[in-house]
Amino acid sequence: MRCSLNKIPVLVCLLLLSACSLLNRNQNNSGDRYTYLVDMLKEHSTYAHSSQYFDIDVEMARIEDGYRYYVIIDKPTLAMYDIEVLAIEPDGDYQNNMAANVGIFEEEEYHMIPNQSNVQEGYVKGVIASGLTQNPEITLHIFVQFKNADYSTVHTEYLELTAAYEG
């Protein structure tokens, strides 16, 4: 995967919409869920490389002391409510470093509906989970979970994507 400069402003805007902010509300519950999800993702053994429900891609950018990667989820094919995303490098240390995530620590929920958006109401065109790495080539294990409109069904996907910085 290569990072084109014309995608960076879009990535930054999406990142701001879905940035991970550590809020005091439910901090302990969110922290427990985060730890559980990291451990579960490290132990999972079967991964898909794409989804039938959304597009997913990884972009990388060089930063001063390493690389920043962006896991971009957009173009849903069905309504997705209360989206959660977690992305890890399988050998990463996520007790001392925060894993890329969306929807785990935020107070608000994110929803995607095909061809619709209303950011003030939490309906976004896409979400981005951003993380740091020292490696110019990475393999990510990604957890994506969402619910249907009445929250009666939870759908979970485990994906594996690779990316390389091409400067």
Coordinates of N, CA, C and O in Angstrom, one line a residue:
M1 N 0.8 -1.2 0.0 CA 0.0 0.0 0.0 C 0.9 1.2 0.0 O 1.9 1.3 0.7
R2 N 0.5 2.2 -0.7 CA 1.3 3.5 -0.7 C 0.5 4.6 -0.3 O -0.8 4.6 -0.5
C3 N 1.1 5.6 0.3 CA 0.4 6.7 0.8 C 0.5 7.9 -0.2 O 1.6 8.3 -0.4
S4 N -0.6 8.3 -0.8 CA -0.5 9.4 -1.7 C -0.8 10.7 -0.9 O -1.6 10.7 0.0
L5 N -0.1 11.8 -1.2 CA -0.2 13.0 -0.5 C -1.6 13.6 -0.5 O -2.0 14.3 0.4
N6 N -2.3 13.4 -1.6 CA -3.7 13.9 -1.7 C -4.7 13.3 -0.8 O -5.7 13.8 -0.5
K7 N -4.3 12.1 -0.2 CA -5.2 11.4 0.8 C -4.9 11.9 2.2 O -5.7 11.7 3.1
I8 N -3.8 12.6 2.5 CA -3.4 13.0 3.8 C -4.5 13.9 4.4 O -4.9 13.7 5.6
P9 N -4.9 15.0 3.7 CA -5.9 15.9 4.3 C -7.2 15.1 4.7 O -7.8 15.4 5.7
V10 N -7.6 14.2 3.8 CA -8.8 13.4 4.1 C -8.6 12.5 5.3 O -9.5 12.4 6.2
L11 N -7.4 11.9 5.4 CA -7.1 11.1 6.5 C -7.1 11.9 7.8 O -7.6 11.4 8.9
V12 N -6.5 13.1 7.8 CA -6.5 13.9 9.0 C -7.9 14.3 9.4 O -8.2 14.2 10.6
C13 N -8.8 14.7 8.5 CA -10.2 15.0 8.8 C -10.9 13.8 9.4 O -11.6 14.0 10.4
L14 N -10.8 12.7 8.8 CA -11.4 11.5 9.4 C -10.8 11.1 10.7 O -11.6 10.7 11.6
L15 N -9.5 11.3 10.9 CA -8.9 11.0 12.1 C -9.5 11.9 13.2 O -9.7 11.4 14.3
L16 N -9.6 13.2 12.9 CA -10.2 14.1 13.9 C -11.6 13.7 14.3 O -12.0 13.8 15.4
L17 N -12.4 13.2 13.3 CA -13.7 12.8 13.6 C -13.8 11.5 14.5 O -14.7 11.3 15.2
S18 N -12.8 10.7 14.4 CA -12.8 9.4 15.1 C -11.7 9.2 16.0 O -11.3 8.1 16.4
A19 N -11.1 10.3 16.5 CA -9.9 10.2 17.3 C -10.2 9.6 18.6 O -11.3 9.7 19.2
C20 N -9.2 8.9 19.1 CA -9.3 8.2 20.4 C -9.1 9.2 21.5 O -8.0 9.7 21.6
S21 N -10.1 9.5 22.3 CA -9.9 10.4 23.4 C -10.2 9.6 24.7 O -11.3 9.0 24.8
L22 N -9.3 9.6 25.6 CA -9.5 8.9 26.9 C -10.3 9.7 27.8 O -9.9 10.7 28.4
L23 N -11.6 9.4 27.9 CA -12.5 10.1 28.7 C -12.7 9.5 30.1 O -12.5 8.3 30.3
N24 N -13.0 10.3 31.1 CA -13.2 9.8 32.4 C -14.4 8.9 32.5 O -14.5 8.0 33.3
R25 N -15.5 9.2 31.7 CA -16.7 8.4 31.8 C -16.4 6.9 31.5 O -15.9 6.6 30.4
N26 N -16.7 6.0 32.3 CA -16.5 4.6 32.1 C -15.1 4.3 31.8 O -14.8 3.3 31.1
Q27 N -14.1 5.0 32.4 CA -12.7 4.8 32.1 C -12.3 3.3 32.5 O -11.6 2.7 31.8
N28 N -12.7 2.9 33.7 CA -12.4 1.5 34.1 C -13.0 0.5 33.2 O -12.3 -0.5 32.8
N29 N -14.3 0.6 32.9 CA -14.9 -0.3 32.0 C -14.3 -0.3 30.7 O -14.1 -1.4 30.1
S30 N -14.0 0.9 30.1 CA -13.4 1.0 28.8 C -12.0 0.3 28.9 O -11.6 -0.3 27.9
G31 N -11.2 0.6 29.9 CA -9.9 0.0 30.1 C -9.9 -1.5 30.1 O -9.1 -2.2 29.5
D32 N -10.9 -2.0 30.9 CA -11.0 -3.5 31.0 C -11.4 -4.0 29.6 O -10.8 -5.1 29.2
R33 N -12.3 -3.4 28.9 CA -12.7 -3.9 27.6 C -11.5 -3.8 26.6 O -11.3 -4.7 25.8
Y34 N -10.8 -2.7 26.7 CA -9.6 -2.6 25.8 C -8.6 -3.7 26.0 O -8.2 -4.4 25.1
T35 N -8.3 -4.0 27.3 CA -7.4 -5.1 27.6 C -7.9 -6.4 27.1 O -7.2 -7.2 26.5
Y36 N -9.2 -6.7 27.4 CA -9.8 -7.9 26.9 C -9.7 -8.0 25.4 O -9.3 -9.1 24.9
L37 N -10.0 -6.9 24.6 CA -10.0 -7.0 23.2 C -8.6 -7.2 22.6 O -8.4 -8.0 21.7
V38 N -7.6 -6.5 23.2 CA -6.2 -6.7 22.8 C -5.8 -8.2 23.0 O -5.2 -8.8 22.1
D39 N -6.1 -8.7 24.2 CA -5.7 -10.1 24.5 C -6.4 -11.1 23.5 O -5.9 -12.0 23.0
M40 N -7.7 -10.8 23.3 CA -8.5 -11.7 22.4 C -8.0 -11.6 21.0 O -7.9 -12.7 20.3
L41 N -7.6 -10.4 20.5 CA -7.1 -10.3 19.2 C -5.8 -11.0 19.0 O -5.5 -11.6 17.9
K42 N -4.9 -10.9 20.0 CA -3.6 -11.6 20.0 C -3.8 -13.1 19.9 O -3.0 -13.8 19.3
E43 N -4.9 -13.7 20.5 CA -5.1 -15.1 20.6 C -5.9 -15.6 19.4 O -5.9 -16.8 19.1
H44 N -6.6 -14.7 18.7 CA -7.4 -15.2 17.5 C -6.5 -15.8 16.5 O -5.4 -15.4 16.3
S45 N -7.1 -16.8 15.7 CA -6.2 -17.5 14.8 C -6.6 -17.4 13.3 O -5.9 -17.7 12.4
T46 N -7.9 -17.0 13.1 CA -8.4 -17.0 11.7 C -8.7 -15.5 11.3 O -9.5 -14.9 12.0
Y47 N -8.2 -15.0 10.2 CA -8.4 -13.6 9.8 C -8.8 -13.6 8.4 O -8.3 -14.3 7.5
A48 N -9.8 -12.7 8.0 CA -10.1 -12.4 6.7 C -9.2 -11.3 6.2 O -8.6 -10.6 7.0
H49 N -9.2 -11.1 4.9 CA -8.4 -10.0 4.3 C -9.3 -8.9 3.7 O -8.7 -7.9 3.2
S50 N -10.6 -9.0 3.8 CA -11.5 -8.0 3.4 C -12.9 -8.3 4.0 O -13.1 -9.3 4.6
S51 N -13.8 -7.4 3.8 CA -15.1 -7.5 4.4 C -16.2 -7.3 3.3 O -16.0 -6.5 2.4
Q52 N -17.3 -8.0 3.4 CA -18.4 -7.7 2.5 C -19.3 -6.6 2.9 O -20.1 -6.1 2.2
Y53 N -19.0 -6.0 4.2 CA -19.8 -5.0 4.7 C -19.3 -3.6 4.7 O -20.0 -2.6 4.9
F54 N -18.0 -3.5 4.4 CA -17.3 -2.2 4.3 C -16.0 -2.3 3.6 O -15.5 -3.4 3.5
D55 N -15.5 -1.2 3.1 CA -14.1 -1.2 2.6 C -13.2 -0.9 3.8 O -13.5 -0.2 4.7
I56 N -12.0 -1.5 3.7 CA -11.0 -1.3 4.7 C -9.6 -1.2 4.0 O -9.3 -2.0 3.1
D57 N -8.8 -0.3 4.5 CA -7.5 -0.1 3.9 C -6.6 0.4 5.0 O -7.0 1.0 6.0
V58 N -5.3 0.3 4.7 CA -4.3 0.8 5.6 C -3.3 1.7 4.8 O -2.9 1.4 3.8
E59 N -3.1 2.9 5.3 CA -2.2 3.9 4.8 C -1.1 4.2 5.8 O -1.3 4.1 7.0
M60 N 0.1 4.5 5.3 CA 1.2 4.8 6.2 C 1.9 6.1 5.9 O 1.9 6.5 4.7
A61 N 2.3 6.8 6.9 CA 3.0 8.1 6.7 C 4.3 8.1 7.6 O 4.2 7.5 8.7
R62 N 5.3 8.7 7.1 CA 6.6 8.8 7.9 C 6.4 9.9 8.8 O 5.9 11.0 8.4
I63 N 6.8 9.7 10.1 CA 6.8 10.8 11.0 C 8.2 10.9 11.6 O 9.1 10.1 11.3
E64 N 8.5 11.9 12.4 CA 9.8 12.2 12.9 C 10.5 11.0 13.5 O 11.7 10.7 13.3
D65 N 9.8 10.2 14.4 CA 10.4 9.1 15.1 C 9.8 7.8 14.7 O 9.8 6.9 15.6
G66 N 9.4 7.6 13.5 CA 8.9 6.3 13.1 C 7.9 6.4 12.0 O 8.0 7.2 11.0
Y67 N 6.7 5.7 12.1 CA 5.7 5.7 11.1 C 4.3 5.8 11.8 O 4.2 5.3 12.9
R68 N 3.4 6.4 11.2 CA 2.0 6.4 11.7 C 1.2 5.7 10.6 O 1.3 5.9 9.4
Y69 N 0.4 4.7 11.1 CA -0.5 4.0 10.2 C -2.0 4.4 10.5 O -2.3 4.8 11.6
Y70 N -2.8 4.3 9.4 CA -4.2 4.7 9.5 C -5.0 3.5 9.0 O -4.8 3.1 7.8
V71 N -5.8 2.9 9.8 CA -6.8 1.9 9.3 C -8.1 2.6 9.0 O -8.7 3.2 9.9
I72 N -8.4 2.6 7.7 CA -9.6 3.4 7.2 C -10.7 2.4 6.9 O -10.5 1.5 6.1
I73 N -11.8 2.7 7.5 CA -13.0 1.9 7.3 C -14.1 2.8 6.7 O -14.4 3.8 7.4
D74 N -14.6 2.6 5.5 CA -15.6 3.4 4.9 C -16.4 2.6 3.9 O -16.3 1.4 3.8
K75 N -17.3 3.3 3.2 CA -18.2 2.7 2.2 C -18.9 1.5 2.7 O -18.8 0.4 2.1
P76 N -19.7 1.7 3.7 CA -20.5 0.5 4.2 C -21.5 0.1 3.2 O -22.0 0.9 2.4
T77 N -21.8 -1.2 3.2 CA -22.8 -1.8 2.3 C -24.2 -2.0 3.1 O -25.2 -2.3 2.5
L78 N -24.1 -1.8 4.4 CA -25.3 -1.9 5.2 C -25.2 -0.9 6.4 O -24.1 -0.4 6.7
A79 N -26.3 -0.7 7.1 CA -26.2 0.2 8.3 C -25.4 -0.4 9.4 O -25.6 -1.6 9.8
M80 N -24.4 0.3 9.9 CA -23.5 -0.2 11.0 C -23.7 0.8 12.2 O -23.4 2.0 12.0
Y81 N -24.1 0.3 13.3 CA -24.2 1.2 14.5 C -23.2 0.8 15.6 O -22.9 -0.4 15.7
D82 N -22.9 1.8 16.4 CA -22.0 1.6 17.5 C -20.7 0.8 17.1 O -20.4 -0.3 17.6
I83 N -20.0 1.4 16.2 CA -18.8 0.8 15.6 C -17.6 0.8 16.6 O -17.4 1.8 17.2
E84 N -17.0 -0.3 16.7 CA -15.7 -0.4 17.5 C -14.6 -1.0 16.6 O -14.9 -2.0 15.9
V85 N -13.4 -0.4 16.7 CA -12.3 -0.9 15.9 C -11.1 -1.0 16.8 O -10.9 0.0 17.6
L86 N -10.3 -2.0 16.7 CA -9.0 -2.1 17.4 C -8.1 -2.8 16.4 O -8.4 -3.8 15.8
A87 N -6.9 -2.1 16.3 CA -5.8 -2.7 15.4 C -4.5 -2.8 16.1 O -4.1 -1.9 16.8
I88 N -3.9 -4.0 16.0 CA -2.6 -4.2 16.7 C -1.6 -4.9 15.8 O -2.0 -5.6 14.8
E89 N -0.4 -4.7 16.1 CA 0.7 -5.5 15.5 C 0.8 -6.7 16.4 O 0.8 -6.5 17.7
P90 N 0.8 -7.9 15.9 CA 0.7 -9.1 16.8 C 1.7 -9.1 17.9 O 1.4 -9.6 19.0
D91 N 2.9 -8.6 17.7 CA 4.0 -8.7 18.8 C 4.1 -7.3 19.5 O 5.0 -7.2 20.3
G92 N 3.1 -6.4 19.4 CA 3.2 -5.1 20.0 C 2.9 -5.2 21.5 O 2.3 -6.1 22.0
D93 N 3.4 -4.2 22.2 CA 3.2 -4.0 23.7 C 2.1 -3.0 23.9 O 2.3 -1.8 23.7
Y94 N 0.9 -3.5 24.2 CA -0.3 -2.6 24.3 C -0.7 -2.4 25.8 O -1.7 -1.9 26.0
Q95 N 0.2 -2.8 26.7 CA 0.0 -2.5 28.1 C 0.6 -1.1 28.3 O 0.1 -0.3 29.1
N96 N 1.7 -0.8 27.6 CA 2.4 0.5 27.8 C 2.2 1.4 26.6 O 2.6 2.6 26.7
N97 N 1.7 1.0 25.5 CA 1.4 1.8 24.4 C 0.0 1.5 23.9 O -0.5 0.4 23.9
M98 N -0.7 2.6 23.6 CA -2.1 2.5 23.2 C -2.2 1.9 21.8 O -1.6 2.4 20.8
A99 N -3.1 0.9 21.6 CA -3.4 0.3 20.3 C -4.3 1.3 19.5 O -5.1 2.0 20.1
A100 N -4.2 1.3 18.2 CA -5.1 2.1 17.4 C -6.5 1.6 17.7 O -6.8 0.4 17.6
N101 N -7.4 2.5 18.0 CA -8.8 2.1 18.2 C -9.8 3.2 18.0 O -9.4 4.4 18.0
V102 N -11.0 2.9 17.8 CA -12.2 3.8 17.6 C -13.4 3.2 18.4 O -13.6 1.9 18.3
G103 N -14.1 4.0 19.1 CA -15.3 3.5 19.7 C -15.2 2.8 21.0 O -16.2 2.3 21.6
I104 N -14.0 2.6 21.5 CA -13.8 1.9 22.8 C -13.8 2.9 23.9 O -14.4 2.7 25.0
F105 N -13.1 4.0 23.8 CA -12.9 5.0 24.9 C -13.8 6.2 24.7 O -14.0 7.0 25.6
E106 N -14.3 6.4 23.5 CA -15.1 7.6 23.2 C -16.5 7.6 24.0 O -17.0 6.5 24.1
E107 N -16.9 8.7 24.3 CA -18.2 8.8 25.0 C -19.4 8.6 23.9 O -20.4 8.1 24.2
E108 N -19.1 9.2 22.7 CA -20.1 9.1 21.7 C -19.9 7.8 20.8 O -18.9 7.2 20.8
E109 N -21.0 7.4 20.2 CA -21.0 6.2 19.3 C -20.8 6.7 17.9 O -21.3 7.8 17.5
Y110 N -20.3 5.9 17.0 CA -20.1 6.1 15.6 C -21.0 5.2 14.8 O -21.0 4.0 15.1
H111 N -21.7 5.7 13.8 CA -22.5 4.9 13.0 C -22.2 5.2 11.5 O -21.9 6.4 11.2
M112 N -22.3 4.2 10.6 CA -22.2 4.4 9.2 C -23.4 3.8 8.5 O -23.8 2.7 8.8
I113 N -24.0 4.6 7.6 CA -25.1 4.2 6.8 C -24.7 4.5 5.4 O -24.2 5.6 5.1
P114 N -24.9 3.5 4.4 CA -24.5 3.8 3.1 C -25.1 5.1 2.5 O -26.2 5.4 2.6
N115 N -24.2 5.9 1.9 CA -24.5 7.1 1.2 C -25.1 8.2 2.1 O -25.8 9.0 1.6
Q116 N -24.9 8.1 3.4 CA -25.4 9.1 4.3 C -24.4 9.5 5.3 O -23.6 8.7 5.7
S117 N -24.5 10.8 5.8 CA -23.7 11.2 6.9 C -24.3 12.4 7.6 O -25.0 13.2 7.0
N118 N -24.1 12.5 8.9 CA -24.6 13.6 9.7 C -23.7 13.5 10.9 O -24.0 12.9 11.9
V119 N -22.5 14.2 10.8 CA -21.5 14.1 11.9 C -22.0 14.5 13.2 O -21.7 13.9 14.2
Q120 N -22.8 15.5 13.3 CA -23.3 16.0 14.6 C -24.2 14.9 15.3 O -24.2 14.9 16.5
E121 N -24.8 14.0 14.5 CA -25.6 12.9 15.1 C -24.8 11.6 15.2 O -25.4 10.6 15.6
G122 N -23.5 11.6 14.8 CA -22.7 10.4 15.0 C -22.7 9.6 13.7 O -22.2 8.5 13.8
Y123 N -23.3 10.0 12.6 CA -23.3 9.3 11.4 C -22.2 9.8 10.5 O -22.2 10.9 10.0
V124 N -21.1 9.0 10.4 CA -19.9 9.4 9.7 C -19.8 8.6 8.4 O -20.4 7.6 8.2
K125 N -19.0 9.2 7.5 CA -18.7 8.6 6.2 C -17.7 7.4 6.4 O -17.7 6.5 5.6
G126 N -16.9 7.5 7.4 CA -15.9 6.5 7.7 C -15.2 6.8 9.0 O -15.4 7.8 9.6
V127 N -14.5 5.8 9.5 CA -13.7 5.9 10.7 C -12.3 5.6 10.5 O -12.0 4.8 9.6
I128 N -11.4 6.2 11.3 CA -10.0 5.9 11.1 C -9.4 5.6 12.5 O -9.6 6.3 13.5
A129 N -8.7 4.5 12.6 CA -7.9 4.1 13.8 C -6.5 4.3 13.5 O -6.0 3.8 12.5
S130 N -5.8 5.1 14.3 CA -4.4 5.5 14.0 C -3.5 5.0 15.0 O -3.8 5.1 16.2
G131 N -2.3 4.5 14.6 CA -1.4 4.0 15.5 C 0.1 4.3 15.1 O 0.3 4.7 14.0
L132 N 1.0 4.0 16.0 CA 2.4 4.3 15.7 C 3.2 3.0 15.6 O 2.8 2.0 16.3
T133 N 4.2 3.0 14.8 CA 5.1 1.9 14.7 C 6.5 2.3 14.3 O 6.6 3.4 13.8
Q134 N 7.4 1.5 14.6 CA 8.8 1.8 14.2 C 9.1 1.1 12.9 O 10.2 1.3 12.3
N135 N 8.2 0.3 12.4 CA 8.5 -0.6 11.2 C 7.9 0.0 9.9 O 6.7 0.4 9.9
P136 N 8.7 0.1 8.9 CA 8.1 0.6 7.6 C 7.2 -0.4 6.9 O 6.5 0.0 6.0
E137 N 7.2 -1.7 7.3 CA 6.3 -2.7 6.8 C 5.6 -3.3 8.0 O 6.3 -3.7 8.9
I138 N 4.3 -3.4 8.0 CA 3.6 -4.0 9.1 C 2.5 -5.0 8.7 O 2.0 -4.9 7.6
T139 N 2.2 -5.8 9.6 CA 1.0 -6.7 9.5 C 0.1 -6.3 10.7 O 0.6 -6.3 11.8
L140 N -1.1 -6.0 10.4 CA -2.1 -5.6 11.5 C -3.2 -6.7 11.6 O -3.7 -7.2 10.6
H141 N -3.5 -7.0 12.9 CA -4.7 -7.8 13.2 C -5.7 -6.8 13.7 O -5.5 -5.9 14.6
I142 N -6.9 -6.8 13.0 CA -7.9 -5.8 13.2 C -9.2 -6.4 13.7 O -9.7 -7.4 13.0
F143 N -9.8 -5.9 14.7 CA -11.1 -6.3 15.2 C -12.1 -5.2 14.8 O -11.8 -4.0 15.1
V144 N -13.2 -5.6 14.2 CA -14.3 -4.6 13.9 C -15.6 -5.2 14.4 O -15.9 -6.3 14.1
Q145 N -16.3 -4.4 15.1 CA -17.6 -4.9 15.7 C -18.6 -3.8 15.4 O -18.3 -2.6 15.6
F146 N -19.8 -4.1 15.1 CA -20.9 -3.2 14.9 C -22.2 -3.9 15.2 O -22.3 -5.1 15.2
K147 N -23.3 -3.1 15.4 CA -24.6 -3.6 15.7 C -25.6 -3.2 14.6 O -25.3 -2.3 13.8
N148 N -26.7 -3.9 14.5 CA -27.8 -3.5 13.6 C -28.5 -2.4 14.2 O -28.3 -1.9 15.3
A149 N -29.5 -1.9 13.5 CA -30.2 -0.6 13.9 C -30.9 -0.7 15.2 O -30.9 0.3 16.0
D150 N -31.4 -1.8 15.6 CA -32.1 -1.9 16.9 C -31.2 -2.6 18.0 O -31.6 -2.9 19.1
Y151 N -29.9 -2.7 17.7 CA -28.9 -3.2 18.6 C -29.1 -4.7 19.0 O -28.6 -5.1 20.0
S152 N -30.0 -5.4 18.3 CA -30.3 -6.8 18.6 C -29.3 -7.8 18.1 O -29.2 -8.9 18.6
T153 N -28.5 -7.4 17.1 CA -27.5 -8.3 16.5 C -26.1 -7.6 16.5 O -26.0 -6.5 16.1
V154 N -25.1 -8.3 17.0 CA -23.8 -7.8 17.0 C -23.0 -8.6 16.0 O -23.0 -9.8 16.0
H155 N -22.3 -7.9 15.1 CA -21.5 -8.5 14.1 C -20.0 -8.2 14.3 O -19.6 -7.1 14.6
T156 N -19.2 -9.2 14.3 CA -17.8 -9.1 14.6 C -16.9 -9.7 13.5 O -17.3 -10.7 13.0
E157 N -15.9 -8.9 13.1 CA -15.0 -9.4 12.1 C -13.5 -9.3 12.6 O -13.2 -8.4 13.3
Y158 N -12.7 -10.3 12.1 CA -11.3 -10.3 12.4 C -10.6 -10.2 11.1 O -10.7 -11.1 10.3
L159 N -9.8 -9.2 10.9 CA -9.1 -9.0 9.6 C -7.6 -8.9 9.8 O -7.1 -8.5 10.9
E160 N -6.9 -9.3 8.8 CA -5.4 -9.1 8.8 C -5.0 -8.4 7.5 O -5.4 -8.8 6.4
L161 N -4.3 -7.3 7.7 CA -3.9 -6.4 6.5 C -2.4 -6.1 6.7 O -1.9 -6.0 7.8
T162 N -1.8 -6.0 5.6 CA -0.4 -5.6 5.6 C -0.2 -4.3 4.9 O -1.1 -4.0 4.0
A163 N 0.8 -3.6 5.2 CA 1.0 -2.3 4.6 C 2.5 -2.0 4.6 O 3.2 -2.5 5.5
A164 N 3.0 -1.2 3.7 CA 4.4 -0.7 3.7 C 4.4 0.7 3.3 O 3.7 1.2 2.5
Y165 N 5.3 1.4 4.0 CA 5.5 2.8 3.7 C 6.3 2.9 2.4 O 7.3 2.2 2.2
E166 N 5.8 3.7 1.5 CA 6.5 3.9 0.2 C 6.7 5.4 0.0 O 5.8 6.1 -0.4
G167 N 7.9 5.9 0.4 CA 8.1 7.4 0.4 C 8.6 7.8 -0.9 O 8.8 8.6 -1.5

